[in-house]
CSV table of C-alpha atoms and ligand atoms in Angstrom, one decimal:
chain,number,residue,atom,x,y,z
A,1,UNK,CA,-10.2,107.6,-223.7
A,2,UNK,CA,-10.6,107.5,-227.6
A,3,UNK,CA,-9.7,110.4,-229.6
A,4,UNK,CA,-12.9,110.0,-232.1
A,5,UNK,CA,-16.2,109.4,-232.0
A,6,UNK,CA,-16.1,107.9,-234.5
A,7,UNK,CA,-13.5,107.0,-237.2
A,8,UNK,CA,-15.2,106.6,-240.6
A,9,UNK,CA,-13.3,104.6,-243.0
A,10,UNK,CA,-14.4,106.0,-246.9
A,11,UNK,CA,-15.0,109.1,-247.8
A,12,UNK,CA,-17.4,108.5,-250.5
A,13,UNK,CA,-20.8,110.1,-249.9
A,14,UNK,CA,-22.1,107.6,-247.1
A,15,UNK,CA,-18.9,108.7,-245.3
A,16,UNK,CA,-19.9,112.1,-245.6
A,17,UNK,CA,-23.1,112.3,-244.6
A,18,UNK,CA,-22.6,110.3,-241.6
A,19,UNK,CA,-20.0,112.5,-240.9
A,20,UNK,CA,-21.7,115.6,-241.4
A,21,UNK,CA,-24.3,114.3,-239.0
A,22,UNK,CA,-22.5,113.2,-236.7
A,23,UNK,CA,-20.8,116.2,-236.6
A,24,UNK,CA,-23.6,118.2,-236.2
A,25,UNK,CA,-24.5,116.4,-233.3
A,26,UNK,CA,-21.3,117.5,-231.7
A,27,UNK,CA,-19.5,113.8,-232.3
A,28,UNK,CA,-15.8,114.1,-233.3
A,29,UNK,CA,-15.0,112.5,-236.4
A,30,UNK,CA,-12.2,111.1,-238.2
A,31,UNK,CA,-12.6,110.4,-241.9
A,32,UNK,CA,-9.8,108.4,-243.8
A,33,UNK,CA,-10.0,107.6,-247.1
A,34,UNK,CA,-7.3,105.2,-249.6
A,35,UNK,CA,-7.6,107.8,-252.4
A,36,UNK,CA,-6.0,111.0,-252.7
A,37,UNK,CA,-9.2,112.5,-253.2
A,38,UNK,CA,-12.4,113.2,-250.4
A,39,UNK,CA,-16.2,111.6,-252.3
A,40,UNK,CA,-15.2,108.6,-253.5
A,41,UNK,CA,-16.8,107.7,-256.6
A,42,UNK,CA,-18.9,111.2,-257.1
A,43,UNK,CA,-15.5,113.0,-256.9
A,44,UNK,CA,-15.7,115.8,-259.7
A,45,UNK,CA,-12.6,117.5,-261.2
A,46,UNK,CA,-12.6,121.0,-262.6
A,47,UNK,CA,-10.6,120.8,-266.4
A,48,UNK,CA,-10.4,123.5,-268.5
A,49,UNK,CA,-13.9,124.8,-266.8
A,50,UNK,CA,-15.0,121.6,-267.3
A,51,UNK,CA,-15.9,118.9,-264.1
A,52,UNK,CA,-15.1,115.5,-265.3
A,53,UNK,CA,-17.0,113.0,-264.0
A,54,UNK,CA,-13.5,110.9,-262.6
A,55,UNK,CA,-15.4,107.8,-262.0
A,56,UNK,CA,-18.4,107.8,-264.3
A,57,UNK,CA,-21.6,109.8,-264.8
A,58,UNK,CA,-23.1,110.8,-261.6
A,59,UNK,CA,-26.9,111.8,-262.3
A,60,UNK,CA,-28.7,112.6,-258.9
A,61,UNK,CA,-32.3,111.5,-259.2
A,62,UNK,CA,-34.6,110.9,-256.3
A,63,UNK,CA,-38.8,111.4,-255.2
A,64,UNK,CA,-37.6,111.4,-251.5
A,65,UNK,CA,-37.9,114.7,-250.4
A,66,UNK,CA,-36.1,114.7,-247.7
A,67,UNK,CA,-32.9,113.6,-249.3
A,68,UNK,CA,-33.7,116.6,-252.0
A,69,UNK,CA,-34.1,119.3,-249.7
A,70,UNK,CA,-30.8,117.7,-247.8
A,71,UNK,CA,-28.6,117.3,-250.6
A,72,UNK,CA,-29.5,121.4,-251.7
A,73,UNK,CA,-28.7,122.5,-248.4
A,74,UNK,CA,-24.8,122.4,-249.7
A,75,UNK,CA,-25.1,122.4,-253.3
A,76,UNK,CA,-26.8,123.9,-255.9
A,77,UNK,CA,-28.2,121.3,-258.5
A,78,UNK,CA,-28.7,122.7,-262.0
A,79,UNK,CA,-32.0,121.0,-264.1
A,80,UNK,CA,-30.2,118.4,-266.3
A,81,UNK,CA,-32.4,116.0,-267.6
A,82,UNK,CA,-30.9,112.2,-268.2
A,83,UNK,CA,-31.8,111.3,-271.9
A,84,UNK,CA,-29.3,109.0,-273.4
A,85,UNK,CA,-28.6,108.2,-276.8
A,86,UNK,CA,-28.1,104.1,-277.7
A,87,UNK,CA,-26.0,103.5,-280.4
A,88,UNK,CA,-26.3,100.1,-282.3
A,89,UNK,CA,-23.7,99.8,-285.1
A,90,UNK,CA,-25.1,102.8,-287.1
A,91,UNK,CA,-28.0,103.4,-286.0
A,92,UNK,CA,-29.6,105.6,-282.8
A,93,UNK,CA,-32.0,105.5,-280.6
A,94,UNK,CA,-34.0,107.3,-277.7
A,95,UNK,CA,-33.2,106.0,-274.2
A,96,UNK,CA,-35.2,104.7,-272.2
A,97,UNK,CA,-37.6,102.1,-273.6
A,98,UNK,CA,-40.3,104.7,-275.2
A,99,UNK,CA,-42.1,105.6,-277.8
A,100,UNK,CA,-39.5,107.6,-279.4
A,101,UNK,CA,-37.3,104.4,-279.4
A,102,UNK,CA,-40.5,102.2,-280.8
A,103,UNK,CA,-41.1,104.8,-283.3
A,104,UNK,CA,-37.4,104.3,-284.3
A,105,UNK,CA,-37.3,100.5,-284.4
A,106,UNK,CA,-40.3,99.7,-286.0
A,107,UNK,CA,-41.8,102.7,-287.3
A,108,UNK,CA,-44.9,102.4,-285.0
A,109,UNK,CA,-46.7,105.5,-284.2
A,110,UNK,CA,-49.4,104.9,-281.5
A,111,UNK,CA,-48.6,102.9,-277.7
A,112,UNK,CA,-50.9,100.4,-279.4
A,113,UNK,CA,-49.3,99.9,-282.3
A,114,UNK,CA,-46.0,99.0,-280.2
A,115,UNK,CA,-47.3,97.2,-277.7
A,116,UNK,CA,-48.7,95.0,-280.3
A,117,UNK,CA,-45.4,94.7,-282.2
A,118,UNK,CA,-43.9,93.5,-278.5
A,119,UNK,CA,-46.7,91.2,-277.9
A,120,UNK,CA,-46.0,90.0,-281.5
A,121,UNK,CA,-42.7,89.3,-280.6
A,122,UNK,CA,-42.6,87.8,-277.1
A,123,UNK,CA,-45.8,85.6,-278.5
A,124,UNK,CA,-44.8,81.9,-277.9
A,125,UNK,CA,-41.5,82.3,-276.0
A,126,UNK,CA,-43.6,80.9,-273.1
A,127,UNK,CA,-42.0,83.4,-270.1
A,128,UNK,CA,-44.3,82.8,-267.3
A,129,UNK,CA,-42.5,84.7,-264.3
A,130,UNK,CA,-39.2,85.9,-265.8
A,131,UNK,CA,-36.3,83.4,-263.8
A,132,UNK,CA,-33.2,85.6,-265.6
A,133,UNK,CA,-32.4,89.1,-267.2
A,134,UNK,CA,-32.9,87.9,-270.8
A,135,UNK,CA,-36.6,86.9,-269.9
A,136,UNK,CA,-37.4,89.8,-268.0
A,137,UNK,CA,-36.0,92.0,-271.3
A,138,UNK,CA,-37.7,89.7,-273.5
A,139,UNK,CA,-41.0,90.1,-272.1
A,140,UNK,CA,-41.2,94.0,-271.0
A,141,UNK,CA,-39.8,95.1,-274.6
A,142,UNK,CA,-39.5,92.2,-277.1
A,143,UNK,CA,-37.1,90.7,-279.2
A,144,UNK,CA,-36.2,93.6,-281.3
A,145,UNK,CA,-35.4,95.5,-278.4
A,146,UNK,CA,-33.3,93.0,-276.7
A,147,UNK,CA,-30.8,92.4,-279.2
A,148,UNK,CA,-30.2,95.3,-280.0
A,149,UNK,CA,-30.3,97.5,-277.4
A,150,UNK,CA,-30.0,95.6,-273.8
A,151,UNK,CA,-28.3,92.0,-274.7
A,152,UNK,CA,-24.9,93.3,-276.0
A,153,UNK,CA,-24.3,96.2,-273.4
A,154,UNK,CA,-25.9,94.1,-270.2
A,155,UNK,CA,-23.6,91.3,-271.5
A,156,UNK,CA,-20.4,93.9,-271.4
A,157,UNK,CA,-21.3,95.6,-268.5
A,158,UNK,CA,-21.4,92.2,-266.7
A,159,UNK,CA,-19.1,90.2,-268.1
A,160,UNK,CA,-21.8,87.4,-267.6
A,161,UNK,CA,-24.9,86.2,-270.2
A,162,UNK,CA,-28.2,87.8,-269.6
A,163,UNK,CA,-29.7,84.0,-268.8
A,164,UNK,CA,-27.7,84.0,-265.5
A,165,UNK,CA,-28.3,87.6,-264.7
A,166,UNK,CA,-31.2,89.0,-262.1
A,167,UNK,CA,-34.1,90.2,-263.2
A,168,UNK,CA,-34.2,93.2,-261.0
A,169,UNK,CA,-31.5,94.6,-263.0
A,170,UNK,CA,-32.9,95.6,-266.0
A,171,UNK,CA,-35.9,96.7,-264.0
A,172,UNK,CA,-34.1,100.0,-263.2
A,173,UNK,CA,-34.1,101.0,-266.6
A,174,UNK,CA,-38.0,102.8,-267.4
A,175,UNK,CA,-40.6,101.8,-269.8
A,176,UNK,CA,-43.3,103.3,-271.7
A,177,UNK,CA,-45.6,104.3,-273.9
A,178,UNK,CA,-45.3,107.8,-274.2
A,179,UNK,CA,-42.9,110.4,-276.4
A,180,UNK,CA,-40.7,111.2,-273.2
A,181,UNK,CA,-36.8,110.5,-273.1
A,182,UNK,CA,-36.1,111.0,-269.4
A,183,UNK,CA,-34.3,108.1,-268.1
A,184,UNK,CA,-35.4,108.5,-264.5
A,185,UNK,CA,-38.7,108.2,-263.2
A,186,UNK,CA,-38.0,110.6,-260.3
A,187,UNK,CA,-39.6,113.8,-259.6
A,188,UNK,CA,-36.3,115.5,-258.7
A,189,UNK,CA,-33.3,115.3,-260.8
A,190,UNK,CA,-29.9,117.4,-261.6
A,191,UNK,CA,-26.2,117.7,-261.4
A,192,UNK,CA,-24.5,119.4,-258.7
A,193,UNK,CA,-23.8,123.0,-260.1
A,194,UNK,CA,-19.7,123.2,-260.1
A,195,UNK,CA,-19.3,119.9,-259.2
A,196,UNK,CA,-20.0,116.8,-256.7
A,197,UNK,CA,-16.5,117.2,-255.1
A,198,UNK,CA,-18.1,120.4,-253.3
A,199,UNK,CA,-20.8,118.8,-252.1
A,200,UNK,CA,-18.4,116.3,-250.5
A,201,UNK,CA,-16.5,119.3,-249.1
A,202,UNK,CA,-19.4,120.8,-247.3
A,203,UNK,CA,-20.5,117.5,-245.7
A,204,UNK,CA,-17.2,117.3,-244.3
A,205,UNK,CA,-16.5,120.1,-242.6
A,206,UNK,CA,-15.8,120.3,-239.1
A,207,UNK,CA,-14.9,116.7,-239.6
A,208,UNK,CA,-10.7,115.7,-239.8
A,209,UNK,CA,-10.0,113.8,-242.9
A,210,UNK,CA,-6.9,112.2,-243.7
A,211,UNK,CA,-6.3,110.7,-247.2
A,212,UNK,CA,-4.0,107.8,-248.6
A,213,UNK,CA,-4.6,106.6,-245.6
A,214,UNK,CA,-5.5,102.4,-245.7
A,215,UNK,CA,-8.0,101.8,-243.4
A,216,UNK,CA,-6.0,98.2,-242.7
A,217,UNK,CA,-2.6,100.1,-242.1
A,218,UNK,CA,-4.2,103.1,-240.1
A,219,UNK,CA,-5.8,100.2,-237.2
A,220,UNK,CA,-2.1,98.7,-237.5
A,221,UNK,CA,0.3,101.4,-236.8
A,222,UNK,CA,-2.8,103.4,-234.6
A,223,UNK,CA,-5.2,100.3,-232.9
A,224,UNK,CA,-8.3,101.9,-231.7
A,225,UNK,CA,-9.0,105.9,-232.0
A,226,UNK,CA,-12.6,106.1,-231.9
A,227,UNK,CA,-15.2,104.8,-229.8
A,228,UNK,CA,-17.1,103.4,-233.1
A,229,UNK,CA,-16.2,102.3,-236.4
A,230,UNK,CA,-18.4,103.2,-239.8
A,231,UNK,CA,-17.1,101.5,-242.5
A,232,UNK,CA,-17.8,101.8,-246.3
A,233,UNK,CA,-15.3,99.6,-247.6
A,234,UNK,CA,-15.9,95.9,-249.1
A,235,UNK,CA,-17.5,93.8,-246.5
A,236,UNK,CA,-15.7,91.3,-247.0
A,237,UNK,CA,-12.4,92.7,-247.2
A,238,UNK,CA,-12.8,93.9,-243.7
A,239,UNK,CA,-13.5,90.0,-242.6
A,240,UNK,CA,-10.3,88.6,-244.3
A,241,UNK,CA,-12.1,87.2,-247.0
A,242,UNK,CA,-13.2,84.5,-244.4
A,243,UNK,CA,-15.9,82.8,-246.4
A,244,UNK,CA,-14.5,83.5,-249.6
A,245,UNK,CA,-15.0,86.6,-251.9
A,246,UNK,CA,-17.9,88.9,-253.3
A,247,UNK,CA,-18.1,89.1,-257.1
A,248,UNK,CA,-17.7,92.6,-257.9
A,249,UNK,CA,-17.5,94.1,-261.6
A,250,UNK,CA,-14.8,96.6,-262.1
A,251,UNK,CA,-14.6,99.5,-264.4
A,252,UNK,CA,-12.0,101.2,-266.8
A,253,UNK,CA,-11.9,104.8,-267.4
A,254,UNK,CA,-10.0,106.3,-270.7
A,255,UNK,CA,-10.6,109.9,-270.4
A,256,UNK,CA,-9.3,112.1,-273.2
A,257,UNK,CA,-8.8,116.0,-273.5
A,258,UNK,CA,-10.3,116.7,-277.5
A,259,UNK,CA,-9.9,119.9,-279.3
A,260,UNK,CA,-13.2,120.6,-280.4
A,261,UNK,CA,-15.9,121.8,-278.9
A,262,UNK,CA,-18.9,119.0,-279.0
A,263,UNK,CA,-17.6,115.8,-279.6
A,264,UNK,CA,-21.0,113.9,-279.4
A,265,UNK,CA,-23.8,116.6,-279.0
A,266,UNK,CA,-24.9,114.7,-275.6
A,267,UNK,CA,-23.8,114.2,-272.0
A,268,UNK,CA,-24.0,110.1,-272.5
A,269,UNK,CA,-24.1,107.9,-275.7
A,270,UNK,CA,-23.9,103.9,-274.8
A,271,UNK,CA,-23.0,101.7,-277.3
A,272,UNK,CA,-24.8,99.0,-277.2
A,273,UNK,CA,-23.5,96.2,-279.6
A,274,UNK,CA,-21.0,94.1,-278.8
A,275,UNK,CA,-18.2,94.9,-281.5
A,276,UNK,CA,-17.6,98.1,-279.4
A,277,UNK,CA,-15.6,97.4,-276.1
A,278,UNK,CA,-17.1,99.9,-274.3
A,279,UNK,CA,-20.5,100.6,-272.9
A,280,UNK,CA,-20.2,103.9,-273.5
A,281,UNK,CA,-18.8,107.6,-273.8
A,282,UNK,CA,-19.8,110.3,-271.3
A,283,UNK,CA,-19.1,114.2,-272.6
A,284,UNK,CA,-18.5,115.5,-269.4
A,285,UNK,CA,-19.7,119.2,-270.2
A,286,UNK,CA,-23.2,118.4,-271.4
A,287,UNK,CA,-23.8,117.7,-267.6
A,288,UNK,CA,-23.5,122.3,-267.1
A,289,UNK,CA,-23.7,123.4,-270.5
A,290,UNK,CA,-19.7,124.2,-269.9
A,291,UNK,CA,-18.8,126.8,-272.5
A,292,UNK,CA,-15.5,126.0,-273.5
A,293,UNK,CA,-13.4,125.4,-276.6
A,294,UNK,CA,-12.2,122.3,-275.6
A,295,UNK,CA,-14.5,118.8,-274.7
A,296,UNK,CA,-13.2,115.9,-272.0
A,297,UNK,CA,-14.8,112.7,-273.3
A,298,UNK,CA,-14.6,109.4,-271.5
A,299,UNK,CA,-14.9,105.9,-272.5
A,300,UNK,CA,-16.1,103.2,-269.6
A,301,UNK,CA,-14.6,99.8,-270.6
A,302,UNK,CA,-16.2,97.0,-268.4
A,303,UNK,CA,-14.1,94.9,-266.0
A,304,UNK,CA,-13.7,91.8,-263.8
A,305,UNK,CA,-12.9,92.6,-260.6
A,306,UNK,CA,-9.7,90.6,-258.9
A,307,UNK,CA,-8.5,91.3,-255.6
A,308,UNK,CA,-6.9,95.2,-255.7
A,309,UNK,CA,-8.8,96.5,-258.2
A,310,UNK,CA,-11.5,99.1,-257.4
A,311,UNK,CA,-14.5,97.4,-257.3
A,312,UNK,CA,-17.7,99.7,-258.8
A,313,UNK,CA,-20.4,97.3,-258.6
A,314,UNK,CA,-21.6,94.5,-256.6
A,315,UNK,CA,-22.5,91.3,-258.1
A,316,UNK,CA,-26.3,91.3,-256.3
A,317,UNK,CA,-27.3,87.6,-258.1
A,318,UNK,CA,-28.3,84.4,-255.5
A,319,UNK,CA,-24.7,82.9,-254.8
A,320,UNK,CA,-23.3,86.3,-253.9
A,321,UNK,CA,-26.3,87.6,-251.7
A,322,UNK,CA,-26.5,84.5,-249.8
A,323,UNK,CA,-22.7,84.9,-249.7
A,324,UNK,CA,-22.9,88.3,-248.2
A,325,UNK,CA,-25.5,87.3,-245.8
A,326,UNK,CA,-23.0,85.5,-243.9
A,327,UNK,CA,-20.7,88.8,-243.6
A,328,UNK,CA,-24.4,90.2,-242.7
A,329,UNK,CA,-24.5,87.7,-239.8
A,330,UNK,CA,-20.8,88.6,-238.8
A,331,UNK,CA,-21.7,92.3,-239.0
A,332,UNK,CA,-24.8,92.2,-236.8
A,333,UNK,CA,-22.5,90.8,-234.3
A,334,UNK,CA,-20.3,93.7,-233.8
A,335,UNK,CA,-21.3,96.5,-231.3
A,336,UNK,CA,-19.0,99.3,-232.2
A,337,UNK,CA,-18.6,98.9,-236.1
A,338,UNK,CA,-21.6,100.0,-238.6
A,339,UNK,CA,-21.3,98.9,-242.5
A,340,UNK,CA,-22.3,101.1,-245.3
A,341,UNK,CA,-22.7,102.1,-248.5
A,342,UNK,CA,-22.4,100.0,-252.0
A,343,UNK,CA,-19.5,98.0,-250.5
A,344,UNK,CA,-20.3,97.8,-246.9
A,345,UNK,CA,-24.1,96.8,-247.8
A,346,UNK,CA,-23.0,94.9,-251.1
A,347,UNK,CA,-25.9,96.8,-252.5
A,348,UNK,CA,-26.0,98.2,-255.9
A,349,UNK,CA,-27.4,101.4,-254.7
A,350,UNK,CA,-28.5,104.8,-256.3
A,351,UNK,CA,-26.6,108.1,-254.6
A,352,UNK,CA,-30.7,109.0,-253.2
A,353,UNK,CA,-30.3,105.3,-251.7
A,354,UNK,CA,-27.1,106.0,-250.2
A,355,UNK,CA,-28.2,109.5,-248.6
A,356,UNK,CA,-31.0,107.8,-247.6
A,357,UNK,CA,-29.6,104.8,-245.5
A,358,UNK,CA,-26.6,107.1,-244.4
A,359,UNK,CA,-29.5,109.7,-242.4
A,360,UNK,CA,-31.3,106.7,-241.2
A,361,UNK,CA,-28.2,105.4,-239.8
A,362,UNK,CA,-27.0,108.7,-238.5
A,363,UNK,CA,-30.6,108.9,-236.5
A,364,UNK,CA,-30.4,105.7,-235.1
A,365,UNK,CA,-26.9,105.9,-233.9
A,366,UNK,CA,-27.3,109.7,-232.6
A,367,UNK,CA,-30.9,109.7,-231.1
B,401,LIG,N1,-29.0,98.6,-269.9
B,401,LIG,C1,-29.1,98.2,-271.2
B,401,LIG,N2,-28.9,99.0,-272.3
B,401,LIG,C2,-28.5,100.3,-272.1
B,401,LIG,C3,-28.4,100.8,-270.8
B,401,LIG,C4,-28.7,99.9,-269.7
B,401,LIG,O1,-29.4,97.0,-271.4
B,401,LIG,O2,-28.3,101.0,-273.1
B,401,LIG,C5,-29.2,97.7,-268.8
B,401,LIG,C6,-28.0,97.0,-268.4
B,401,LIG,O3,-28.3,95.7,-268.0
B,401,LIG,C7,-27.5,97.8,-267.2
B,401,LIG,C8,-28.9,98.1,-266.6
B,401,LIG,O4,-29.7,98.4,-267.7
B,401,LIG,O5,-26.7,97.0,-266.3
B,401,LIG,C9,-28.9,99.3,-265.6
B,401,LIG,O6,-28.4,100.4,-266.3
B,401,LIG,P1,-28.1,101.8,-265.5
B,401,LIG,O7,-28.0,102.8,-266.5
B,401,LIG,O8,-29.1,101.9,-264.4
B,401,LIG,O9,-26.7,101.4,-264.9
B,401,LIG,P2,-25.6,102.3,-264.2
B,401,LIG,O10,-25.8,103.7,-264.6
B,401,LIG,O11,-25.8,102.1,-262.7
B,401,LIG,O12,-24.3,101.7,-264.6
């Protein structure tokens, strides 16, 4: 007889809500996580009356309804709006690609006037269907835009030149024509009021959780405790590496305490040129309108990825999917283990995404 239902390995937010579902449905659940810490990367700490985004802004945008209405039932979001700024050397712009940024770049005034400055500009390049990142960017905004908004922080963030990045990257940024700096295209959008680690917290109770705990060591020293496996961990990790490794890109977090009280005058500034080593600097209190005399500001440095590090996101271009297919194959084989999440998917996926693919596996497995 096996102690769990289930033993879900991360505690990140597909961990969760699987969890919370399962428990619902009367399963018994065991959660580990690595970390110290339940939610993995949404994990919020409270500073000075302040929650710090640990591992990076975490904006919850989505037009499924479903995951809206789900994701309130814990939490409270509050109505935070994603506008960022981009900084090139000295000068500042209007995130994403609108007509406040056009107005900025070129002085145009009217979505005729720009689109004929871009049509100017990508005139003659000869992009039929774009094969790359930098001919995607190139023909949805121009040359202008490109260089100095999207070439040196896409080449940063990636480590890699835009000519051998996906397309389907940059396609997750908006554009258009109109005066309106809201980065997402969603009809719901906010932060979780007091944090994201509470939101973790109420999806898990009812549910055991044990942290530091290795997923790896825990099967060693414990062999089998549940009657299924989900795990949110890298894919290929769990099958030794076998066929080699998934490209991941890693992340640096320098988070400093300042003594002032509005360090930048916006939740997230990227710096988009390449003479600044980060992509940009998150102040954490914009995100709840924190009153306090103090600011926590962080700076996300880029990283590659080796084995050990935490990896943040998956490296979705041909060689690494078709890569990851072959774990796929390995994974469809197993009766009693269920992948998930950014790692166990290798899917660069939004928190909605996650929700989403975490119910619709909770359904199918508990139906
Ligand atoms: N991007 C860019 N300039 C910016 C912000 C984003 O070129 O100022 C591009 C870059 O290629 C990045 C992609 O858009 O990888 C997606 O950005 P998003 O903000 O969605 O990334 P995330 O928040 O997931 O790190």
């Amino acid at each position: 007889m096996n102690k769990y239902d289930y033993l879900i390995a991360g505690a990140g937010l597909f961990g969760c809500v699987f969890a919370h579902e399962a428990t619902a449905a009367g399963k018994k659940c065991l959660v580990i996580d690595r970390r110290s810490h339940i939610g993995g990367n949404i994990y919020t700490e409270e500073r000075d009356g302040i929650n710090v985004h640990v591992y990076g802004a975490h904006i919850f945008h989505t037009s499924d309804e479903r995951v809206w209405n789900y994701v309130n039932r814990f939490v409270t979001f509050n109505n935070f709006v994603n506008s960022p700024i981009a900084r090139y050397k000295d000068e500042l712009y209007n995130l994403p690609f609108n007509m406040n940024t056009f107005y900025r770049m070129w002085g145009v005034a009217t979505p005729a006037e720009a689109k004929a400055k871009i049509d100017g500009q990508i005139a003659g390049l000869g992009i039929g269907e774009p094969k790359n990142l930098e001919e995607q960017a190139l023909k949805l905004v121009g040359r202008d835009v490109f260089e100095k908004l999207i070439k040196g922080y896409t080449e940063k963030q990636w480590g890699k030149s835009c000519k051998e990045l996906p397309a389907f990257i940059i396609k997750r940024l908006p554009l258009r024509f109109v005066y309106d700096n809201n980065y997402f295209n969603d009809k719901y959008q906010g932060v979780a009021e007091g944090g994201y680690t509470r939101l973790a917290e109420k999806l898990l109770e009812g549910a055991t959780v044990k942290l530091n705990c290795d997923y790896f060591d825990f099967i060693r020293e414990n062999g089998r405790v549940a009657a299924k496996t989900v795990y949110t961990g890298m894919i290929d990790e769990y099958y030794g590496y076998r066929y080699g490794e998934l490209e991941y890109r890693s992340l640096r977090f320098e988070t400093e305490r300042l003594e002032e009280e509005n360090f930048q005058g916006n939740a997230v500034i990227n710096y988009t040129g390449h003479e600044v080593p980060y992509t940009r600097i998150i102040e954490h209190k914009h995100f709840e309108r924190a009153e306090s005399p103090v600011t926590y500001i962080t700076r996300e440095y880029p990283a590659a990825w080796k084995r050990g590090d935490e990896p943040y996101y998956p490296v979705n271009d041909e060689r690494n999917n078709a890569l990851y297919e072959k774990y796929r194959a390995l994974a469809n084989n197993e009766s009693d283990v269920i992948f998930g999440g950014r790692l166990g998917q290798y899917k660069y996926y939004d928190m909605d995404k996650v929700i989403e693919a975490a119910l619709a596996c909770a359904d199918s497995q508990l139906k």
